[in-house]
Amino acid sequence: MLRIPVAGPDAAVPAGRPGHPAFRPVPIRTARDAVTAAVLYPRRLGHEDIRRPDRRPPSGIGPAGRGVLARIGPSDRPATARDVECLWLTAMTESSVCLHFSLAGYAEEARARADTLGVPLFLLDLTGAAQPVNGPADTLDADGA
């Protein structure tokens, strides 16, 4: 299990792209807070039009914007390979890039499958900061949208 240091509530994460203001995460206390954090992070990367979903999809919560689809796993179980594959397939049908956020981490099979498919995986800590978990997430975090 990946251990993430918890920063104070007023901590700012440096911007992902030059010229962007520091990202101020939203502390996570509820599933709704997790959705808010996962909506704010792609905005930091340049996806300004990402929005909360009107309805909750059967396998998690999926905010979307033009060309981007995210899934948030707000449960207390690690995300599975199936979770990653379903997100990837949905994004492919919509010609979108995808991002996966989890509060509980990722099963080993999920990490391996995400690396194969190029799906960026992020772990949300309780401060609301998204920590990259795999290579595609590191690249996205460094380069932006």
mmCIF file with all atom_site columns, C-alpha atoms in Angstrom:
data_model
loop_
_atom_site.group_PDB
_atom_site.id
_atom_site.type_symbol
_atom_site.label_atom_id
_atom_site.label_alt_id
_atom_site.label_comp_id
_atom_site.label_asym_id
_atom_site.label_entity_id
_atom_site.label_seq_id
_atom_site.pdbx_PDB_ins_code
_atom_site.Cartn_x
_atom_site.Cartn_y
_atom_site.Cartn_z
_atom_site.occupancy
_atom_site.B_iso_or_equiv
_atom_site.pdbx_formal_charge
_atom_site.auth_seq_id
_atom_site.auth_comp_id
_atom_site.auth_asym_id
_atom_site.auth_atom_id
_atom_site.pdbx_PDB_model_num
ATOM 1   C CA . MET A 1 1   ? 0.000   0.000  0.000   1.00 0.00 ? 1   MET A CA 1
ATOM 2   C CA . LEU A 1 2   ? 1.306   3.409  -0.939  1.00 0.00 ? 2   LEU A CA 1
ATOM 3   C CA . ARG A 1 3   ? 1.697   5.771  2.004   1.00 0.00 ? 3   ARG A CA 1
ATOM 4   C CA . ILE A 1 4   ? 0.996   9.426  1.268   1.00 0.00 ? 4   ILE A CA 1
ATOM 5   C CA . PRO A 1 5   ? 2.093   12.127 3.710   1.00 0.00 ? 5   PRO A CA 1
ATOM 6   C CA . VAL A 1 6   ? -0.826  14.253 4.818   1.00 0.00 ? 6   VAL A CA 1
ATOM 7   C CA . ALA A 1 7   ? -0.297  17.984 4.482   1.00 0.00 ? 7   ALA A CA 1
ATOM 8   C CA . GLY A 1 8   ? -2.095  20.682 6.415   1.00 0.00 ? 8   GLY A CA 1
ATOM 9   C CA . PRO A 1 9   ? -5.475  21.946 5.201   1.00 0.00 ? 9   PRO A CA 1
ATOM 10  C CA . ASP A 1 10  ? -3.996  25.188 3.833   1.00 0.00 ? 10  ASP A CA 1
ATOM 11  C CA . ALA A 1 11  ? -1.226  23.492 1.873   1.00 0.00 ? 11  ALA A CA 1
ATOM 12  C CA . ALA A 1 12  ? -1.045  24.312 -1.807  1.00 0.00 ? 12  ALA A CA 1
ATOM 13  C CA . VAL A 1 13  ? 0.236   21.937 -4.455  1.00 0.00 ? 13  VAL A CA 1
ATOM 14  C CA . PRO A 1 14  ? 2.404   23.595 -7.124  1.00 0.00 ? 14  PRO A CA 1
ATOM 15  C CA . ALA A 1 15  ? 0.683   24.172 -10.445 1.00 0.00 ? 15  ALA A CA 1
ATOM 16  C CA . GLY A 1 16  ? 1.019   21.452 -13.074 1.00 0.00 ? 16  GLY A CA 1
ATOM 17  C CA . ARG A 1 17  ? 1.749   23.991 -15.816 1.00 0.00 ? 17  ARG A CA 1
ATOM 18  C CA . PRO A 1 18  ? 3.654   27.278 -15.824 1.00 0.00 ? 18  PRO A CA 1
ATOM 19  C CA . GLY A 1 19  ? 1.393   30.263 -15.375 1.00 0.00 ? 19  GLY A CA 1
ATOM 20  C CA . HIS A 1 20  ? -1.279  28.359 -13.475 1.00 0.00 ? 20  HIS A CA 1
ATOM 21  C CA . PRO A 1 21  ? -1.970  29.274 -9.860  1.00 0.00 ? 21  PRO A CA 1
ATOM 22  C CA . ALA A 1 22  ? -1.187  26.855 -7.058  1.00 0.00 ? 22  ALA A CA 1
ATOM 23  C CA . PHE A 1 23  ? -3.807  24.158 -6.628  1.00 0.00 ? 23  PHE A CA 1
ATOM 24  C CA . ARG A 1 24  ? -5.684  24.275 -3.327  1.00 0.00 ? 24  ARG A CA 1
ATOM 25  C CA . PRO A 1 25  ? -7.105  20.833 -2.571  1.00 0.00 ? 25  PRO A CA 1
ATOM 26  C CA . VAL A 1 26  ? -10.463 20.345 -0.871  1.00 0.00 ? 26  VAL A CA 1
ATOM 27  C CA . PRO A 1 27  ? -10.278 18.215 2.308   1.00 0.00 ? 27  PRO A CA 1
ATOM 28  C CA . ILE A 1 28  ? -12.104 14.916 1.829   1.00 0.00 ? 28  ILE A CA 1
ATOM 29  C CA . ARG A 1 29  ? -14.662 14.010 4.476   1.00 0.00 ? 29  ARG A CA 1
ATOM 30  C CA . THR A 1 30  ? -17.424 12.570 2.270   1.00 0.00 ? 30  THR A CA 1
ATOM 31  C CA . ALA A 1 31  ? -17.827 10.941 -1.152  1.00 0.00 ? 31  ALA A CA 1
ATOM 32  C CA . ARG A 1 32  ? -19.068 14.305 -2.436  1.00 0.00 ? 32  ARG A CA 1
ATOM 33  C CA . ASP A 1 33  ? -15.762 15.895 -1.336  1.00 0.00 ? 33  ASP A CA 1
ATOM 34  C CA . ALA A 1 34  ? -13.888 13.186 -3.276  1.00 0.00 ? 34  ALA A CA 1
ATOM 35  C CA . VAL A 1 35  ? -15.853 14.101 -6.393  1.00 0.00 ? 35  VAL A CA 1
ATOM 36  C CA . THR A 1 36  ? -15.057 17.785 -5.876  1.00 0.00 ? 36  THR A CA 1
ATOM 37  C CA . ALA A 1 37  ? -11.336 16.995 -5.533  1.00 0.00 ? 37  ALA A CA 1
ATOM 38  C CA . ALA A 1 38  ? -11.406 14.846 -8.662  1.00 0.00 ? 38  ALA A CA 1
ATOM 39  C CA . VAL A 1 39  ? -13.177 17.606 -10.623 1.00 0.00 ? 39  VAL A CA 1
ATOM 40  C CA . LEU A 1 40  ? -10.692 20.269 -9.493  1.00 0.00 ? 40  LEU A CA 1
ATOM 41  C CA . TYR A 1 41  ? -7.596  18.264 -10.401 1.00 0.00 ? 41  TYR A CA 1
ATOM 42  C CA . PRO A 1 42  ? -8.256  17.982 -14.179 1.00 0.00 ? 42  PRO A CA 1
ATOM 43  C CA . ARG A 1 43  ? -9.114  21.690 -14.150 1.00 0.00 ? 43  ARG A CA 1
ATOM 44  C CA . ARG A 1 44  ? -5.629  22.298 -12.766 1.00 0.00 ? 44  ARG A CA 1
ATOM 45  C CA . LEU A 1 45  ? -4.271  20.356 -15.743 1.00 0.00 ? 45  LEU A CA 1
ATOM 46  C CA . GLY A 1 46  ? -6.141  22.548 -18.215 1.00 0.00 ? 46  GLY A CA 1
ATOM 47  C CA . HIS A 1 47  ? -9.522  20.809 -18.603 1.00 0.00 ? 47  HIS A CA 1
ATOM 48  C CA . GLU A 1 48  ? -11.545 23.874 -17.653 1.00 0.00 ? 48  GLU A CA 1
ATOM 49  C CA . ASP A 1 49  ? -14.943 22.480 -18.678 1.00 0.00 ? 49  ASP A CA 1
ATOM 50  C CA . ILE A 1 50  ? -14.931 19.312 -16.548 1.00 0.00 ? 50  ILE A CA 1
ATOM 51  C CA . ARG A 1 51  ? -18.120 18.989 -14.530 1.00 0.00 ? 51  ARG A CA 1
ATOM 52  C CA . ARG A 1 52  ? -19.830 16.767 -12.001 1.00 0.00 ? 52  ARG A CA 1
ATOM 53  C CA . PRO A 1 53  ? -22.029 14.071 -13.477 1.00 0.00 ? 53  PRO A CA 1
ATOM 54  C CA . ASP A 1 54  ? -25.813 14.511 -13.470 1.00 0.00 ? 54  ASP A CA 1
ATOM 55  C CA . ARG A 1 55  ? -26.228 10.844 -12.619 1.00 0.00 ? 55  ARG A CA 1
ATOM 56  C CA . ARG A 1 56  ? -23.950 8.414  -10.884 1.00 0.00 ? 56  ARG A CA 1
ATOM 57  C CA . PRO A 1 57  ? -22.759 5.659  -13.239 1.00 0.00 ? 57  PRO A CA 1
ATOM 58  C CA . PRO A 1 58  ? -23.015 2.062  -11.972 1.00 0.00 ? 58  PRO A CA 1
ATOM 59  C CA . SER A 1 59  ? -19.271 1.718  -11.417 1.00 0.00 ? 59  SER A CA 1
ATOM 60  C CA . GLY A 1 60  ? -18.250 4.841  -9.526  1.00 0.00 ? 60  GLY A CA 1
ATOM 61  C CA . ILE A 1 61  ? -18.641 8.520  -10.205 1.00 0.00 ? 61  ILE A CA 1
ATOM 62  C CA . GLY A 1 62  ? -17.635 9.945  -13.561 1.00 0.00 ? 62  GLY A CA 1
ATOM 63  C CA . PRO A 1 63  ? -17.045 13.664 -14.039 1.00 0.00 ? 63  PRO A CA 1
ATOM 64  C CA . ALA A 1 64  ? -16.466 14.566 -17.691 1.00 0.00 ? 64  ALA A CA 1
ATOM 65  C CA . GLY A 1 65  ? -15.458 17.425 -19.910 1.00 0.00 ? 65  GLY A CA 1
ATOM 66  C CA . ARG A 1 66  ? -14.619 17.937 -23.558 1.00 0.00 ? 66  ARG A CA 1
ATOM 67  C CA . GLY A 1 67  ? -12.137 15.166 -24.346 1.00 0.00 ? 67  GLY A CA 1
ATOM 68  C CA . VAL A 1 68  ? -11.707 13.912 -20.775 1.00 0.00 ? 68  VAL A CA 1
ATOM 69  C CA . LEU A 1 69  ? -13.493 11.394 -18.569 1.00 0.00 ? 69  LEU A CA 1
ATOM 70  C CA . ALA A 1 70  ? -12.657 10.620 -14.943 1.00 0.00 ? 70  ALA A CA 1
ATOM 71  C CA . ARG A 1 71  ? -13.732 7.936  -12.505 1.00 0.00 ? 71  ARG A CA 1
ATOM 72  C CA . ILE A 1 72  ? -13.621 8.319  -8.769  1.00 0.00 ? 72  ILE A CA 1
ATOM 73  C CA . GLY A 1 73  ? -13.665 5.262  -6.569  1.00 0.00 ? 73  GLY A CA 1
ATOM 74  C CA . PRO A 1 74  ? -14.858 6.697  -3.239  1.00 0.00 ? 74  PRO A CA 1
ATOM 75  C CA . SER A 1 75  ? -15.213 3.289  -1.602  1.00 0.00 ? 75  SER A CA 1
ATOM 76  C CA . ASP A 1 76  ? -12.964 1.696  0.998   1.00 0.00 ? 76  ASP A CA 1
ATOM 77  C CA . ARG A 1 77  ? -11.803 -1.061 -1.375  1.00 0.00 ? 77  ARG A CA 1
ATOM 78  C CA . PRO A 1 78  ? -8.889  -0.776 -3.796  1.00 0.00 ? 78  PRO A CA 1
ATOM 79  C CA . ALA A 1 79  ? -9.834  -0.260 -7.445  1.00 0.00 ? 79  ALA A CA 1
ATOM 80  C CA . THR A 1 80  ? -9.750  -3.411 -9.561  1.00 0.00 ? 80  THR A CA 1
ATOM 81  C CA . ALA A 1 81  ? -8.542  -4.163 -13.077 1.00 0.00 ? 81  ALA A CA 1
ATOM 82  C CA . ARG A 1 82  ? -12.205 -4.267 -14.114 1.00 0.00 ? 82  ARG A CA 1
ATOM 83  C CA . ASP A 1 83  ? -12.698 -0.705 -12.815 1.00 0.00 ? 83  ASP A CA 1
ATOM 84  C CA . VAL A 1 84  ? -9.768  0.475  -14.928 1.00 0.00 ? 84  VAL A CA 1
ATOM 85  C CA . GLU A 1 85  ? -10.897 -1.456 -18.014 1.00 0.00 ? 85  GLU A CA 1
ATOM 86  C CA . CYS A 1 86  ? -14.473 -0.140 -17.802 1.00 0.00 ? 86  CYS A CA 1
ATOM 87  C CA . LEU A 1 87  ? -13.205 3.439  -17.579 1.00 0.00 ? 87  LEU A CA 1
ATOM 88  C CA . TRP A 1 88  ? -10.826 2.904  -20.502 1.00 0.00 ? 88  TRP A CA 1
ATOM 89  C CA . LEU A 1 89  ? -13.550 1.337  -22.685 1.00 0.00 ? 89  LEU A CA 1
ATOM 90  C CA . THR A 1 90  ? -16.002 4.137  -21.900 1.00 0.00 ? 90  THR A CA 1
ATOM 91  C CA . ALA A 1 91  ? -13.357 6.754  -22.708 1.00 0.00 ? 91  ALA A CA 1
ATOM 92  C CA . MET A 1 92  ? -12.547 4.984  -25.984 1.00 0.00 ? 92  MET A CA 1
ATOM 93  C CA . THR A 1 93  ? -16.196 5.040  -27.071 1.00 0.00 ? 93  THR A CA 1
ATOM 94  C CA . GLU A 1 94  ? -16.315 8.790  -26.363 1.00 0.00 ? 94  GLU A CA 1
ATOM 95  C CA . SER A 1 95  ? -12.894 9.517  -27.940 1.00 0.00 ? 95  SER A CA 1
ATOM 96  C CA . SER A 1 96  ? -11.698 10.898 -24.610 1.00 0.00 ? 96  SER A CA 1
ATOM 97  C CA . VAL A 1 97  ? -8.661  10.558 -22.413 1.00 0.00 ? 97  VAL A CA 1
ATOM 98  C CA . CYS A 1 98  ? -9.377  9.120  -18.988 1.00 0.00 ? 98  CYS A CA 1
ATOM 99  C CA . LEU A 1 99  ? -8.121  9.499  -15.433 1.00 0.00 ? 99  LEU A CA 1
ATOM 100 C CA . HIS A 1 100 ? -8.821  7.262  -12.466 1.00 0.00 ? 100 HIS A CA 1
ATOM 101 C CA . PHE A 1 101 ? -8.925  8.523  -8.871  1.00 0.00 ? 101 PHE A CA 1
ATOM 102 C CA . SER A 1 102 ? -9.154  6.314  -5.790  1.00 0.00 ? 102 SER A CA 1
ATOM 103 C CA . LEU A 1 103 ? -9.279  6.850  -2.054  1.00 0.00 ? 103 LEU A CA 1
ATOM 104 C CA . ALA A 1 104 ? -8.307  3.269  -1.201  1.00 0.00 ? 104 ALA A CA 1
ATOM 105 C CA . GLY A 1 105 ? -5.555  2.632  -3.746  1.00 0.00 ? 105 GLY A CA 1
ATOM 106 C CA . TYR A 1 106 ? -5.289  0.036  -6.494  1.00 0.00 ? 106 TYR A CA 1
ATOM 107 C CA . ALA A 1 107 ? -5.016  -3.737 -6.654  1.00 0.00 ? 107 ALA A CA 1
ATOM 108 C CA . GLU A 1 108 ? -1.802  -4.938 -8.321  1.00 0.00 ? 108 GLU A CA 1
ATOM 109 C CA . GLU A 1 109 ? -3.787  -6.209 -11.335 1.00 0.00 ? 109 GLU A CA 1
ATOM 110 C CA . ALA A 1 110 ? -5.381  -2.756 -11.703 1.00 0.00 ? 110 ALA A CA 1
ATOM 111 C CA . ARG A 1 111 ? -1.987  -1.053 -11.753 1.00 0.00 ? 111 ARG A CA 1
ATOM 112 C CA . ALA A 1 112 ? -0.643  -3.504 -14.317 1.00 0.00 ? 112 ALA A CA 1
ATOM 113 C CA . ARG A 1 113 ? -3.709  -3.132 -16.544 1.00 0.00 ? 113 ARG A CA 1
ATOM 114 C CA . ALA A 1 114 ? -3.607  0.683  -16.278 1.00 0.00 ? 114 ALA A CA 1
ATOM 115 C CA . ASP A 1 115 ? 0.047   0.683  -17.328 1.00 0.00 ? 115 ASP A CA 1
ATOM 116 C CA . THR A 1 116 ? -0.780  -1.524 -20.327 1.00 0.00 ? 116 THR A CA 1
ATOM 117 C CA . LEU A 1 117 ? -3.699  0.704  -21.365 1.00 0.00 ? 117 LEU A CA 1
ATOM 118 C CA . GLY A 1 118 ? -1.985  4.009  -20.518 1.00 0.00 ? 118 GLY A CA 1
ATOM 119 C CA . VAL A 1 119 ? -4.591  5.003  -17.924 1.00 0.00 ? 119 VAL A CA 1
ATOM 120 C CA . PRO A 1 120 ? -3.298  7.552  -15.384 1.00 0.00 ? 120 PRO A CA 1
ATOM 121 C CA . LEU A 1 121 ? -4.002  6.455  -11.796 1.00 0.00 ? 121 LEU A CA 1
ATOM 122 C CA . PHE A 1 122 ? -4.178  8.923  -8.908  1.00 0.00 ? 122 PHE A CA 1
ATOM 123 C CA . LEU A 1 123 ? -4.581  8.381  -5.192  1.00 0.00 ? 123 LEU A CA 1
ATOM 124 C CA . LEU A 1 124 ? -6.608  11.037 -3.369  1.00 0.00 ? 124 LEU A CA 1
ATOM 125 C CA . ASP A 1 125 ? -5.375  11.653 0.135   1.00 0.00 ? 125 ASP A CA 1
ATOM 126 C CA . LEU A 1 126 ? -7.616  13.095 2.827   1.00 0.00 ? 126 LEU A CA 1
ATOM 127 C CA . THR A 1 127 ? -6.382  16.620 2.099   1.00 0.00 ? 127 THR A CA 1
ATOM 128 C CA . GLY A 1 128 ? -7.829  16.267 -1.415  1.00 0.00 ? 128 GLY A CA 1
ATOM 129 C CA . ALA A 1 129 ? -4.447  16.208 -3.139  1.00 0.00 ? 129 ALA A CA 1
ATOM 130 C CA . ALA A 1 130 ? -4.121  13.790 -6.053  1.00 0.00 ? 130 ALA A CA 1
ATOM 131 C CA . GLN A 1 131 ? -0.887  11.805 -5.993  1.00 0.00 ? 131 GLN A CA 1
ATOM 132 C CA . PRO A 1 132 ? 0.246   10.092 -9.235  1.00 0.00 ? 132 PRO A CA 1
ATOM 133 C CA . VAL A 1 133 ? 0.475   6.313  -8.806  1.00 0.00 ? 133 VAL A CA 1
ATOM 134 C CA . ASN A 1 134 ? 1.828   5.151  -12.188 1.00 0.00 ? 134 ASN A CA 1
ATOM 135 C CA . GLY A 1 135 ? 3.911   6.354  -15.141 1.00 0.00 ? 135 GLY A CA 1
ATOM 136 C CA . PRO A 1 136 ? 1.014   7.784  -17.197 1.00 0.00 ? 136 PRO A CA 1
ATOM 137 C CA . ALA A 1 137 ? -0.124  9.770  -14.135 1.00 0.00 ? 137 ALA A CA 1
ATOM 138 C CA . ASP A 1 138 ? 3.417   11.071 -13.502 1.00 0.00 ? 138 ASP A CA 1
ATOM 139 C CA . THR A 1 139 ? 3.614   12.244 -17.123 1.00 0.00 ? 139 THR A CA 1
ATOM 140 C CA . LEU A 1 140 ? 0.201   13.910 -17.013 1.00 0.00 ? 140 LEU A CA 1
ATOM 141 C CA . ASP A 1 141 ? 0.970   15.563 -13.686 1.00 0.00 ? 141 ASP A CA 1
ATOM 142 C CA . ALA A 1 142 ? 4.244   16.965 -15.043 1.00 0.00 ? 142 ALA A CA 1
ATOM 143 C CA . ASP A 1 143 ? 3.029   18.000 -18.523 1.00 0.00 ? 143 ASP A CA 1
ATOM 144 C CA . GLY A 1 144 ? -0.621  18.979 -17.941 1.00 0.00 ? 144 GLY A CA 1
ATOM 145 C CA . ALA A 1 145 ? -3.482  18.388 -20.377 1.00 0.00 ? 145 ALA A CA 1
#
